[in-house]
PDB file of C-alpha atoms in Angstrom:
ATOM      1  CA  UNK A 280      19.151  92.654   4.806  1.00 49.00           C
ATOM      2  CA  UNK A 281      22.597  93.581   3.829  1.00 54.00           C
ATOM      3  CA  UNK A 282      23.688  96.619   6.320  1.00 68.00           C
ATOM      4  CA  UNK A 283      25.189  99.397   3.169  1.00 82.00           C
ATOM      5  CA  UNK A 284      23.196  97.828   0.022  1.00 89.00           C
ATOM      6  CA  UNK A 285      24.533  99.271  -3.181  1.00 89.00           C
ATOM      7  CA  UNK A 286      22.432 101.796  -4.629  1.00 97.00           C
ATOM      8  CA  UNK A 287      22.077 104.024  -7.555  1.00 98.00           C
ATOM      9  CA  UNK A 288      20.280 107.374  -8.459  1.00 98.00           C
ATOM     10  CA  UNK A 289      17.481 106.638 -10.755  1.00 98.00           C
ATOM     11  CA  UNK A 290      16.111 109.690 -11.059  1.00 98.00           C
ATOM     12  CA  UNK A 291      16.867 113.543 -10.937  1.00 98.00           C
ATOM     13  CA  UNK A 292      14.436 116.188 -10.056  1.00 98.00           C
ATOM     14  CA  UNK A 293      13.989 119.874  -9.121  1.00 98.00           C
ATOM     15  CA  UNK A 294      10.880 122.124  -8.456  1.00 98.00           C
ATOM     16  CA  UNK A 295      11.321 125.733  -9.267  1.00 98.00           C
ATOM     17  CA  UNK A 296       7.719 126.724  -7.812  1.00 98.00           C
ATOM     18  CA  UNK A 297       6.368 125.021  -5.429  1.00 97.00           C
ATOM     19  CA  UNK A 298       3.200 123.151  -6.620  1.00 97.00           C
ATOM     20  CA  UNK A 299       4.126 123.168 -10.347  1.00 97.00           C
ATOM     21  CA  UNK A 300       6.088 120.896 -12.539  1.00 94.00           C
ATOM     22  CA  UNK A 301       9.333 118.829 -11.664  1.00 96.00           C
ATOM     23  CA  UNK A 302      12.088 119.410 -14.165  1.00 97.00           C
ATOM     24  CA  UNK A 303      14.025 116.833 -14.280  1.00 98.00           C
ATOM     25  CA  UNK A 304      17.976 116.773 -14.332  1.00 98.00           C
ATOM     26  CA  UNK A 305      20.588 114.760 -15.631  1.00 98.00           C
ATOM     27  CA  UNK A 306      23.233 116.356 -13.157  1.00 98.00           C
ATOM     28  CA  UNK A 307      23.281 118.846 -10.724  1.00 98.00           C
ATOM     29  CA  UNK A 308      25.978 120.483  -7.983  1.00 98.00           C
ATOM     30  CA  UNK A 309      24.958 120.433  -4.153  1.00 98.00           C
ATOM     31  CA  UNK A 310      26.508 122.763  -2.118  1.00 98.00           C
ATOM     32  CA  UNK A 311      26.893 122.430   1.663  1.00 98.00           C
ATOM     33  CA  UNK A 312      23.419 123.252   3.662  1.00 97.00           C
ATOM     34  CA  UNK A 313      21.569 124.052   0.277  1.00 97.00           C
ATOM     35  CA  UNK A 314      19.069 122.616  -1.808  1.00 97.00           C
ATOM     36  CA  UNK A 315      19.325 122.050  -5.061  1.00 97.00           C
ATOM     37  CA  UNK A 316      20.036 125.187  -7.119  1.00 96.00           C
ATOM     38  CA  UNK A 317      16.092 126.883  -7.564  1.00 96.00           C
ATOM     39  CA  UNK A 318      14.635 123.599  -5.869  1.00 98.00           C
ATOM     40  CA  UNK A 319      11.183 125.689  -4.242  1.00 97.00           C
ATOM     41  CA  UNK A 320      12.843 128.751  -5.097  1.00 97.00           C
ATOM     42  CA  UNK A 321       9.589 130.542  -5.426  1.00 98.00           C
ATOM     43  CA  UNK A 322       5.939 129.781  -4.686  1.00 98.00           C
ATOM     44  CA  UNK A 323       2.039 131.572  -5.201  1.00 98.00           C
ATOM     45  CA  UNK A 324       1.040 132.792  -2.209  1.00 98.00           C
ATOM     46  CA  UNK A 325      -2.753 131.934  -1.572  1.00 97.00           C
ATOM     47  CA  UNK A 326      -4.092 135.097   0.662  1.00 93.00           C
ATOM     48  CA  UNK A 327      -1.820 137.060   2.442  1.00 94.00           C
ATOM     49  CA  UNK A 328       0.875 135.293   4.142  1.00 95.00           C
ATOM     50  CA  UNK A 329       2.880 137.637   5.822  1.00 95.00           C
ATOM     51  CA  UNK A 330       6.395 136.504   4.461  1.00 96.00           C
ATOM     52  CA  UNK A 331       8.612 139.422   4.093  1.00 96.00           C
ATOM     53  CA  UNK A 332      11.117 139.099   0.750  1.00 94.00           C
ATOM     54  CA  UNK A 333      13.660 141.018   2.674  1.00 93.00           C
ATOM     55  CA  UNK A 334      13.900 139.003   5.507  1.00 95.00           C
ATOM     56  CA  UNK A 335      12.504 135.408   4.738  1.00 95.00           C
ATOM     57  CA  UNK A 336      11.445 132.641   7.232  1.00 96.00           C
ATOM     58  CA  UNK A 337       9.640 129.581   6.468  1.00 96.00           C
ATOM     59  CA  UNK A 338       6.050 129.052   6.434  1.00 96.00           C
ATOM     60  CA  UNK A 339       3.436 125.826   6.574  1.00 96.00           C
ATOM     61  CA  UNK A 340       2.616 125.199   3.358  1.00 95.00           C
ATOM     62  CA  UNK A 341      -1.012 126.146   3.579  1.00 95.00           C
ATOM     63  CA  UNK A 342      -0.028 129.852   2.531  1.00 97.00           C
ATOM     64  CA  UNK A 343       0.816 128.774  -0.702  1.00 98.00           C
ATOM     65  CA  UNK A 344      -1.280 126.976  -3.503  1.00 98.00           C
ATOM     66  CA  UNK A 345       0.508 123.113  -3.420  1.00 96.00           C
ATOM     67  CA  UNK A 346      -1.157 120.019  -4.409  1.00 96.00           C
ATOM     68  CA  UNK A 347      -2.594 118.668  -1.113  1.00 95.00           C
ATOM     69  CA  UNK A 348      -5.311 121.429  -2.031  1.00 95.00           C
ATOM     70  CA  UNK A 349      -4.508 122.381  -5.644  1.00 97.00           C
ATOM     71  CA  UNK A 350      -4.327 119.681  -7.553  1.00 97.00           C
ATOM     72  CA  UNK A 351      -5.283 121.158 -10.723  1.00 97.00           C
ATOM     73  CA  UNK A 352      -1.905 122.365 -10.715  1.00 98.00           C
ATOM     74  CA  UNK A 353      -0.982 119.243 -11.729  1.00 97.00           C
ATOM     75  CA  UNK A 354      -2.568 119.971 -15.156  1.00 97.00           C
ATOM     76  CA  UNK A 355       0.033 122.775 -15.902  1.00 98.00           C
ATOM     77  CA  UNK A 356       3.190 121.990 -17.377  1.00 97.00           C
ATOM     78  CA  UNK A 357       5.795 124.514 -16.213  1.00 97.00           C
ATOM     79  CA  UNK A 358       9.370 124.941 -17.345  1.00 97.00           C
ATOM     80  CA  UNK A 359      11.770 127.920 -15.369  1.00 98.00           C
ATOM     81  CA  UNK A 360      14.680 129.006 -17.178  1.00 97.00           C
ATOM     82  CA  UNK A 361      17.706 129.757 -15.044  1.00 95.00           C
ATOM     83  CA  UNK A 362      19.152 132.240 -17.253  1.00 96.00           C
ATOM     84  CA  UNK A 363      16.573 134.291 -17.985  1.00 97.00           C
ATOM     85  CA  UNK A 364      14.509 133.812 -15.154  1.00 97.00           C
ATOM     86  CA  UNK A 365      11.742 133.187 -17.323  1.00 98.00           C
ATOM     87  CA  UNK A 366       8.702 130.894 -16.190  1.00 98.00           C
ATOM     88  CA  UNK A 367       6.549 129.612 -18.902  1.00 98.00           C
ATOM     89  CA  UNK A 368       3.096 127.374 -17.956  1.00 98.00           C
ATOM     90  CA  UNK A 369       1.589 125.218 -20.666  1.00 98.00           C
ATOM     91  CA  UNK A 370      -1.787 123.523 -20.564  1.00 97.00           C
ATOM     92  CA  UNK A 371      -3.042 120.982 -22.798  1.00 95.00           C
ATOM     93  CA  UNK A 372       0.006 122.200 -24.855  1.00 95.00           C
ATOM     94  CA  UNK A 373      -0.602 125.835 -25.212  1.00 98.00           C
ATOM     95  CA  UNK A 374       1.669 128.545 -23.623  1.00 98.00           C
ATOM     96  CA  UNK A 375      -0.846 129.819 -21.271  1.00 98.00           C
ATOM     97  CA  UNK A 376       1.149 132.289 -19.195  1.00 98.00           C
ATOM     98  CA  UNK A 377       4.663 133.210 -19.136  1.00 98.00           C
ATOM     99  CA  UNK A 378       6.788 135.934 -17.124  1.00 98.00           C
ATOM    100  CA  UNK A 379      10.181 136.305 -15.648  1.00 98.00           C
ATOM    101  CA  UNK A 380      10.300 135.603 -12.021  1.00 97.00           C
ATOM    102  CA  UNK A 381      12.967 138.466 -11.069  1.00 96.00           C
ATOM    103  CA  UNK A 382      10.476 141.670 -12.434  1.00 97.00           C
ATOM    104  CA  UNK A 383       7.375 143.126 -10.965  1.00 97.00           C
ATOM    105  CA  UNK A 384       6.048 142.782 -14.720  1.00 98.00           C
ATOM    106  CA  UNK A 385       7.162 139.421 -15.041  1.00 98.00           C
ATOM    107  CA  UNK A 386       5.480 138.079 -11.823  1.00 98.00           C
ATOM    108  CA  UNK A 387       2.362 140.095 -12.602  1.00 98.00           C
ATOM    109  CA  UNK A 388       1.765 138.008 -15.519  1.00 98.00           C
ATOM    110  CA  UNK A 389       2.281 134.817 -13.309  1.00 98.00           C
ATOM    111  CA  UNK A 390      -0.307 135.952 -11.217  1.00 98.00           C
ATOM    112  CA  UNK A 391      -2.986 137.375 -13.584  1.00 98.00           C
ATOM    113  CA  UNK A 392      -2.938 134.038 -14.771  1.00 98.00           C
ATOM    114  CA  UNK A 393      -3.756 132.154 -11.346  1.00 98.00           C
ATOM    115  CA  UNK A 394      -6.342 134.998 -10.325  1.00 98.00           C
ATOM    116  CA  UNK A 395      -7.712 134.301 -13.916  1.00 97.00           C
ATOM    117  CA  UNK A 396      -8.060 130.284 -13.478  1.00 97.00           C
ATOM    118  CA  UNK A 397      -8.177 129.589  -9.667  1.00 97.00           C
ATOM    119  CA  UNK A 398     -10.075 132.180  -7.954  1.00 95.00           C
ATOM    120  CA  UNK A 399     -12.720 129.543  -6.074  1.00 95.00           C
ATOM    121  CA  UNK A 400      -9.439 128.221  -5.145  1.00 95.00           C
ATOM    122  CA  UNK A 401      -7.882 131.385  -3.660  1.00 97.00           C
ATOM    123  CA  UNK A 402      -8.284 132.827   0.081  1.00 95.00           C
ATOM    124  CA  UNK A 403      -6.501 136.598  -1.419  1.00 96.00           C
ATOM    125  CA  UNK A 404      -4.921 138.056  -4.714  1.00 96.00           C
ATOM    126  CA  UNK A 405      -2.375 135.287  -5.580  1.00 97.00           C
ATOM    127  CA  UNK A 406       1.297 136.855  -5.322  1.00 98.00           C
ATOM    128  CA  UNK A 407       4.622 135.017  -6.141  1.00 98.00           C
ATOM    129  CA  UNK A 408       7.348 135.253  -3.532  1.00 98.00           C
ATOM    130  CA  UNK A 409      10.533 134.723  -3.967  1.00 95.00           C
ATOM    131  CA  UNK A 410      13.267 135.359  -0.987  1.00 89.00           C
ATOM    132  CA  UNK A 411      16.810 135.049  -2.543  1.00 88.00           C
ATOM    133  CA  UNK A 412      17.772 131.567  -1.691  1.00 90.00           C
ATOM    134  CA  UNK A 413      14.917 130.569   0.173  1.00 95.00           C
ATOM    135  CA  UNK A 414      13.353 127.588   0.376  1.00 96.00           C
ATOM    136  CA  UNK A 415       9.790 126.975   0.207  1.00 97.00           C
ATOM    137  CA  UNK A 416      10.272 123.175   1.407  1.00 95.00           C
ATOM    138  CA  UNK A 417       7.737 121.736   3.250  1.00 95.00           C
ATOM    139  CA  UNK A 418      10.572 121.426   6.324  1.00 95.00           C
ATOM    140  CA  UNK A 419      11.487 124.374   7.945  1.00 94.00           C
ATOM    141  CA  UNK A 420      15.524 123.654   7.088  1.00 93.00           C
ATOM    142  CA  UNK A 421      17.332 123.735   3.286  1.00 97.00           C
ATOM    143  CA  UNK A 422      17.144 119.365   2.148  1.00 98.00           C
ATOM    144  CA  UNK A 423      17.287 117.229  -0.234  1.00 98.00           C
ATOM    145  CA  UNK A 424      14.191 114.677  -0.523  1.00 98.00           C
ATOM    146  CA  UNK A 425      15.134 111.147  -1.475  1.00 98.00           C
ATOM    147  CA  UNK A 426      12.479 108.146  -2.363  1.00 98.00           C
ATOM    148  CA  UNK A 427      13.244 104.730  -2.341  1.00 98.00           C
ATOM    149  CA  UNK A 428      11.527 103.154  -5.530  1.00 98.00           C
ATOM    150  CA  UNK A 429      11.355  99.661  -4.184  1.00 98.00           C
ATOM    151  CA  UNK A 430       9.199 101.595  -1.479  1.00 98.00           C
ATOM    152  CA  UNK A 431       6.903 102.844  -4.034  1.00 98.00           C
ATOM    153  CA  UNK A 432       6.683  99.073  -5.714  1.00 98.00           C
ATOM    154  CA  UNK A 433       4.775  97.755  -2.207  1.00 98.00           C
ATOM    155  CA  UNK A 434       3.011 100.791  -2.016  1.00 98.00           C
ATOM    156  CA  UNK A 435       1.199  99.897  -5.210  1.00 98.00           C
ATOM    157  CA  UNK A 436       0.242  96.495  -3.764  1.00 98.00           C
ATOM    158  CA  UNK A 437      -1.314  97.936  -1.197  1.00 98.00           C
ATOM    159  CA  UNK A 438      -3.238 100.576  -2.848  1.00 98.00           C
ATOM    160  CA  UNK A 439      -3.582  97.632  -5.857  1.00 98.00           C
ATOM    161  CA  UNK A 440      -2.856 100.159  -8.695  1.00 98.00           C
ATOM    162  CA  UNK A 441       0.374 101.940 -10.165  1.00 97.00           C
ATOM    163  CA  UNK A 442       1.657 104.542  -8.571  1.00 98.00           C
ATOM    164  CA  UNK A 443       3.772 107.214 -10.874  1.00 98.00           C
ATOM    165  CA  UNK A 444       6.948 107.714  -8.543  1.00 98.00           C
ATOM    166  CA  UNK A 445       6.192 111.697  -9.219  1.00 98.00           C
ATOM    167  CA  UNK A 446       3.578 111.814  -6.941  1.00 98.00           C
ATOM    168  CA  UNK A 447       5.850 112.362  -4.262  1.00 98.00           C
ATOM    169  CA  UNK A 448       7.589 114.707  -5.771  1.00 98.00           C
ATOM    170  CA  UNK A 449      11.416 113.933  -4.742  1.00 98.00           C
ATOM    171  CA  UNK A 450      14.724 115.405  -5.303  1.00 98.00           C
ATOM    172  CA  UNK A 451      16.651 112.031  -5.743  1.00 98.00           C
ATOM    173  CA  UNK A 452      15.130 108.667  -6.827  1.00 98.00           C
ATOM    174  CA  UNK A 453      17.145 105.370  -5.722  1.00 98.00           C
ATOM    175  CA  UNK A 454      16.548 102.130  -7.369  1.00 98.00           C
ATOM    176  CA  UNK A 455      18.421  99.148  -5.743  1.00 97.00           C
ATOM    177  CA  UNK A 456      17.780  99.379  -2.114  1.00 98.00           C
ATOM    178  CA  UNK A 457      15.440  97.045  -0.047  1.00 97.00           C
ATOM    179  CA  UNK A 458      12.045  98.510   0.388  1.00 98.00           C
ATOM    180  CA  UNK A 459      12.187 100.534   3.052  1.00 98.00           C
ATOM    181  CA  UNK A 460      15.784 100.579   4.052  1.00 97.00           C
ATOM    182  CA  UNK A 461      15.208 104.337   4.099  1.00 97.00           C
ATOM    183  CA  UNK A 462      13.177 104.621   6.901  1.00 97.00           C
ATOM    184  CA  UNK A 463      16.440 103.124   9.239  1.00 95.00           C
ATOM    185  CA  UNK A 464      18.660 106.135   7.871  1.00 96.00           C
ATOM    186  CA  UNK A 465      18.075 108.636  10.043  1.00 96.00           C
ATOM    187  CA  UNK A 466      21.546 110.173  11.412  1.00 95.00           C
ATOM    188  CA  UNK A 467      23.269 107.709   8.897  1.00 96.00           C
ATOM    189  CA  UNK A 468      25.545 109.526   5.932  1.00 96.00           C
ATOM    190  CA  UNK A 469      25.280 108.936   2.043  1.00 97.00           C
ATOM    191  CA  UNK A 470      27.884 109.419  -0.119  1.00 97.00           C
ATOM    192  CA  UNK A 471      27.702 110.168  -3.833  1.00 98.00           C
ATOM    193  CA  UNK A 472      31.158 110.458  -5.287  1.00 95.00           C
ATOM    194  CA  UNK A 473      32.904 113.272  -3.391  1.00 94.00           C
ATOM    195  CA  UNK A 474      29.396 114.215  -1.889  1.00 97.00           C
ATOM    196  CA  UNK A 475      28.148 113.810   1.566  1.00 98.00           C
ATOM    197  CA  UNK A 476      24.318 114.292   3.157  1.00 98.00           C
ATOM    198  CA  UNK A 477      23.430 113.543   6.519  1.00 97.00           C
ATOM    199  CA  UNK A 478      19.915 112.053   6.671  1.00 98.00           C
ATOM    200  CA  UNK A 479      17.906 114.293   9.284  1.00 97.00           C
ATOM    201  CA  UNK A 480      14.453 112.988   9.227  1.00 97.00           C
ATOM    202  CA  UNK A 481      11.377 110.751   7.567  1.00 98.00           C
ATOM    203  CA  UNK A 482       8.686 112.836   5.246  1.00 98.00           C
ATOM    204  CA  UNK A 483       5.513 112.653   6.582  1.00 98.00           C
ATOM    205  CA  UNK A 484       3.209 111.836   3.436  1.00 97.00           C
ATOM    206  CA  UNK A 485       0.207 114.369   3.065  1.00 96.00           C
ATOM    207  CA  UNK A 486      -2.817 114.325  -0.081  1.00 96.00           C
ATOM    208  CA  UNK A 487      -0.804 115.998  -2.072  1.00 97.00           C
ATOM    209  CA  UNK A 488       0.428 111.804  -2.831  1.00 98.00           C
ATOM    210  CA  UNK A 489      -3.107 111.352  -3.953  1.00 98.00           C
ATOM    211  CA  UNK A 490      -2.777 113.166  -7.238  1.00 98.00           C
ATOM    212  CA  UNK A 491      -1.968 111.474 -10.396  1.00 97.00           C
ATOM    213  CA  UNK A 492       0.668 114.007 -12.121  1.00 96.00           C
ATOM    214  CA  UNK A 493      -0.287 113.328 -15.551  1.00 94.00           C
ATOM    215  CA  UNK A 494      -4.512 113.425 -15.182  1.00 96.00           C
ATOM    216  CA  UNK A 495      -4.613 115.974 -12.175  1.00 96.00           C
ATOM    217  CA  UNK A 496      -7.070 113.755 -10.947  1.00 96.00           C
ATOM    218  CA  UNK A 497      -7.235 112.805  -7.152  1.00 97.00           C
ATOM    219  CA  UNK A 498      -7.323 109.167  -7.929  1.00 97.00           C
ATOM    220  CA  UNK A 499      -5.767 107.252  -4.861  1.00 98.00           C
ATOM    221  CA  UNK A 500      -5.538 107.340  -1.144  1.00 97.00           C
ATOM    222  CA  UNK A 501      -1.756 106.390  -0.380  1.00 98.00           C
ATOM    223  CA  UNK A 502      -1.317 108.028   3.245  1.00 98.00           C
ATOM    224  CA  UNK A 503      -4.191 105.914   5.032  1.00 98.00           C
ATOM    225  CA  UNK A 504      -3.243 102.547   3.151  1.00 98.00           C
ATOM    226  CA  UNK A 505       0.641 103.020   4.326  1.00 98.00           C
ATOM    227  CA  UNK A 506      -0.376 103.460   7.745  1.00 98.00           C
ATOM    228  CA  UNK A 507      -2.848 100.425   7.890  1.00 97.00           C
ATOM    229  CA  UNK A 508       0.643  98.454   6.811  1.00 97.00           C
ATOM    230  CA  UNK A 509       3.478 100.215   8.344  1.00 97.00           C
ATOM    231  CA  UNK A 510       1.755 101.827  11.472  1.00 97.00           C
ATOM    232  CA  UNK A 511       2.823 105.485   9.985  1.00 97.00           C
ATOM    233  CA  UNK A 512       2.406 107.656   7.092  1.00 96.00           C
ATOM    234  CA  UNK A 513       6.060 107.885   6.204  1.00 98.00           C
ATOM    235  CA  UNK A 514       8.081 107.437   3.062  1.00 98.00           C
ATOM    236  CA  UNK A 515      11.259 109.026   2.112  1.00 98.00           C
ATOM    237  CA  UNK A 516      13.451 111.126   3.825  1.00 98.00           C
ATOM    238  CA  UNK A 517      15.208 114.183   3.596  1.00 98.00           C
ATOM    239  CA  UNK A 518      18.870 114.520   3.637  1.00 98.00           C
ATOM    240  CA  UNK A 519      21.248 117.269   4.358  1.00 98.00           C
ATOM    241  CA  UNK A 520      24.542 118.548   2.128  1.00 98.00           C
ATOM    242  CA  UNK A 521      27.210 118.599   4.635  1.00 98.00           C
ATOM    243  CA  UNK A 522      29.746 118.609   1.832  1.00 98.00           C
ATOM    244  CA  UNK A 523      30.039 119.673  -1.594  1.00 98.00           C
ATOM    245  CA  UNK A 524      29.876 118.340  -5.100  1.00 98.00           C
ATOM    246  CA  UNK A 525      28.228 117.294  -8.273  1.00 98.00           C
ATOM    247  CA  UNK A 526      25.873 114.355  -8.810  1.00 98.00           C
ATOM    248  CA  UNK A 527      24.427 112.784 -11.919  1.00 98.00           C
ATOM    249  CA  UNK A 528      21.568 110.096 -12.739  1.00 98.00           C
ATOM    250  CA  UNK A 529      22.859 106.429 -12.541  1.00 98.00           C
ATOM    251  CA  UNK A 530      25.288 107.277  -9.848  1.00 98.00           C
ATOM    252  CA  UNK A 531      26.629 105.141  -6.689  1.00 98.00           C
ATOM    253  CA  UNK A 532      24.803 106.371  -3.446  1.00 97.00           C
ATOM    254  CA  UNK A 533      26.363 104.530  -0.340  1.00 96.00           C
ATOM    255  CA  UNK A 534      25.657 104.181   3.236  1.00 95.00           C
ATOM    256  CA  UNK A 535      28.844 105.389   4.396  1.00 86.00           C
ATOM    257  CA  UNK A 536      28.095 105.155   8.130  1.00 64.00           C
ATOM    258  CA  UNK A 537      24.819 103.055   9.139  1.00 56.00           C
ATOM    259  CA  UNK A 538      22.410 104.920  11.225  1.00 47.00           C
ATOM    260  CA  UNK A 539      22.842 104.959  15.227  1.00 45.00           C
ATOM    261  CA  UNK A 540      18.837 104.959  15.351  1.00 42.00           C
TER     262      UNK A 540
END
C-alpha cells in the first residue's frame, strides 16, 4: 500500500440539525478549530436536557432525537437557509413545517411539528437548541467527519447489499484511497489546497448506520458485521482544522505527514 495515496473529495456535506437532512455542498470555507459553517448547529432536544444556550457544553447524543433512535427522521427532507435562518421540513413532498431557527416563533413552529408527529417517540416537550457556534457533534470537540468510500465498497460485501454512503452521515467523502487507509491516520495531517486538519480519532459506528436515508427503514445491521471482520466497529474519522481555507468537491486531499500511530 502506497504510504500518501492520492485522493480526492467526492462528496460535500453539512447537517444543520442534527438528525435531519444532509445538504450537500459544492464548496465550503473551514476555519481553524471549527466545523463546517452550521454543521450540527442546532438540534431537538428529546426531554429536558439541561443545556444552557448561554453557556453551552456538549452533551451525549441521547438528549436529542438522532437516528440511532429516530429513524423516521430520515423520512423528512429538511433544507436550512443561512440567510434567513429559515428551516423548512418536507415529507413525501409537502412543506410540512417551516420556521426560522433564530425566533422564539420560528422555533415554536419547529417544535409543534415534532410534538405533533413523534410524541411515542419523545421523553419531554421537544425544544430546539441552538448555542451560537456550538456543535452538536457526536464528539465532545468542533471536527470534521471524513469516510473513505472504498471502505463503504467492502462493507457492502459483508453485509451483501448496497450501502448508500449517507448512512454515515459524513462531512467529506474521499474516493481513491485503499479501503481502510483511514483507520492508520490518526495524528497524521491532510492537506487540501492551502488547508490543513489534523486527524484526532476513529468514529465509533452506532444504529444510526442501520437506516436507509431514502426509505427510513432500519434495513441493515452494519456495526456487528464490521466487527466480525475488522475486530471493531470503526469507520471514518474525524479531523481537525488547524489552518484555514476553502475546499470544493473533486479536490486533492493528501497525506502530508503519515501517521506516528
Amino acid at each position: 500500500m502506497p504510504v500518501n495515496p492520492p485522493a480526492e473529495i467526492a462528496g460535500l456535506y453539512r447537517y444543520p440539525v442534527k438528525g435531519l437532512t444532509p445538504e450537500p455542498l459544492q464548496r465550503a470555507p473551514l476555519r481553524v478549530g471549527q466545523t463546517l459553517p452550521a454543521d450540527r448547529r442546532y438540534a431537538i432536544e428529546n426531554g429536558p436536557s439541561g443545556f444552557d444556550p448561554a453557556q453551552p457544553a456538549w452533551k451525549v447524543k441521547t438528549f436529542y432525537l438522532m437516528l440511532m433512535r429516530n429513524e423516521r427522521l430520515a423520512a423528512l427532507k429538511a433544507r436550512f437557509d443561512d440567510a434567513t435562518n429559515l428551516l423548512t421540513i418536507q415529507r413525501g413532498g409537502e412543506v410540512v413545517a417551516q420556521g426560522d431557527l433564530e425566533t422564539s416563533e420560528g422555533r415554536a413552529a419547529i417544535e409543534a411539528f415534532f410534538a405533533a408527529n413523534f410524541s411515542e417517540e419523545l421523553r419531554g416537550p421537544p425544544k430546539v437548541l441552538s448555542g451560537g457556534d456550538h456543535s452538536f457533534s457526536d464528539v465532545a470537540r468542533k471536527v470534521v467527519s471524513i469516510i473513505n468510500l472504498a471502505s463503504l465498497k467492502e462493507i457492502e460485501a459483508m453485509v451483501g447489499a448496497a450501502v448508500n454512503p449517507l448512512r454515515f452521515r459524513a462531512n467529506l467523502y474521499v474516493k481513491d484511497w485503499p479501503a481502510w487507509y483511514e483507520a492508520g491516520l490518526v495524528g497524521a495531517t491532510l492537506r487540501i489546497g492551502t488547508t490543513r486538519l489534523k486527524v484526532v480519532k476513529t468514529i465509533t459506528r452506532c444504529a444510526a448506520v442501520n437506516v436507509d436515508p431514502d426509505t427510513a427503514a432500519r434495513d441493515l445491521d452494519i456495526p456487528p458485521a464490521i466487527v466480525r471482520h475488522r475486530g471493531n466497529n470503526e469507520c471514518g474519522i474525524y479531523a481537525e482544522v488547524i489552518e484555514p481555507g476553502d475546499i470544493r468537491v473533486g479536490d486533492a486531499l493528501a497525506v502530508e505527514q503519515p501517521s506516528l500511530l
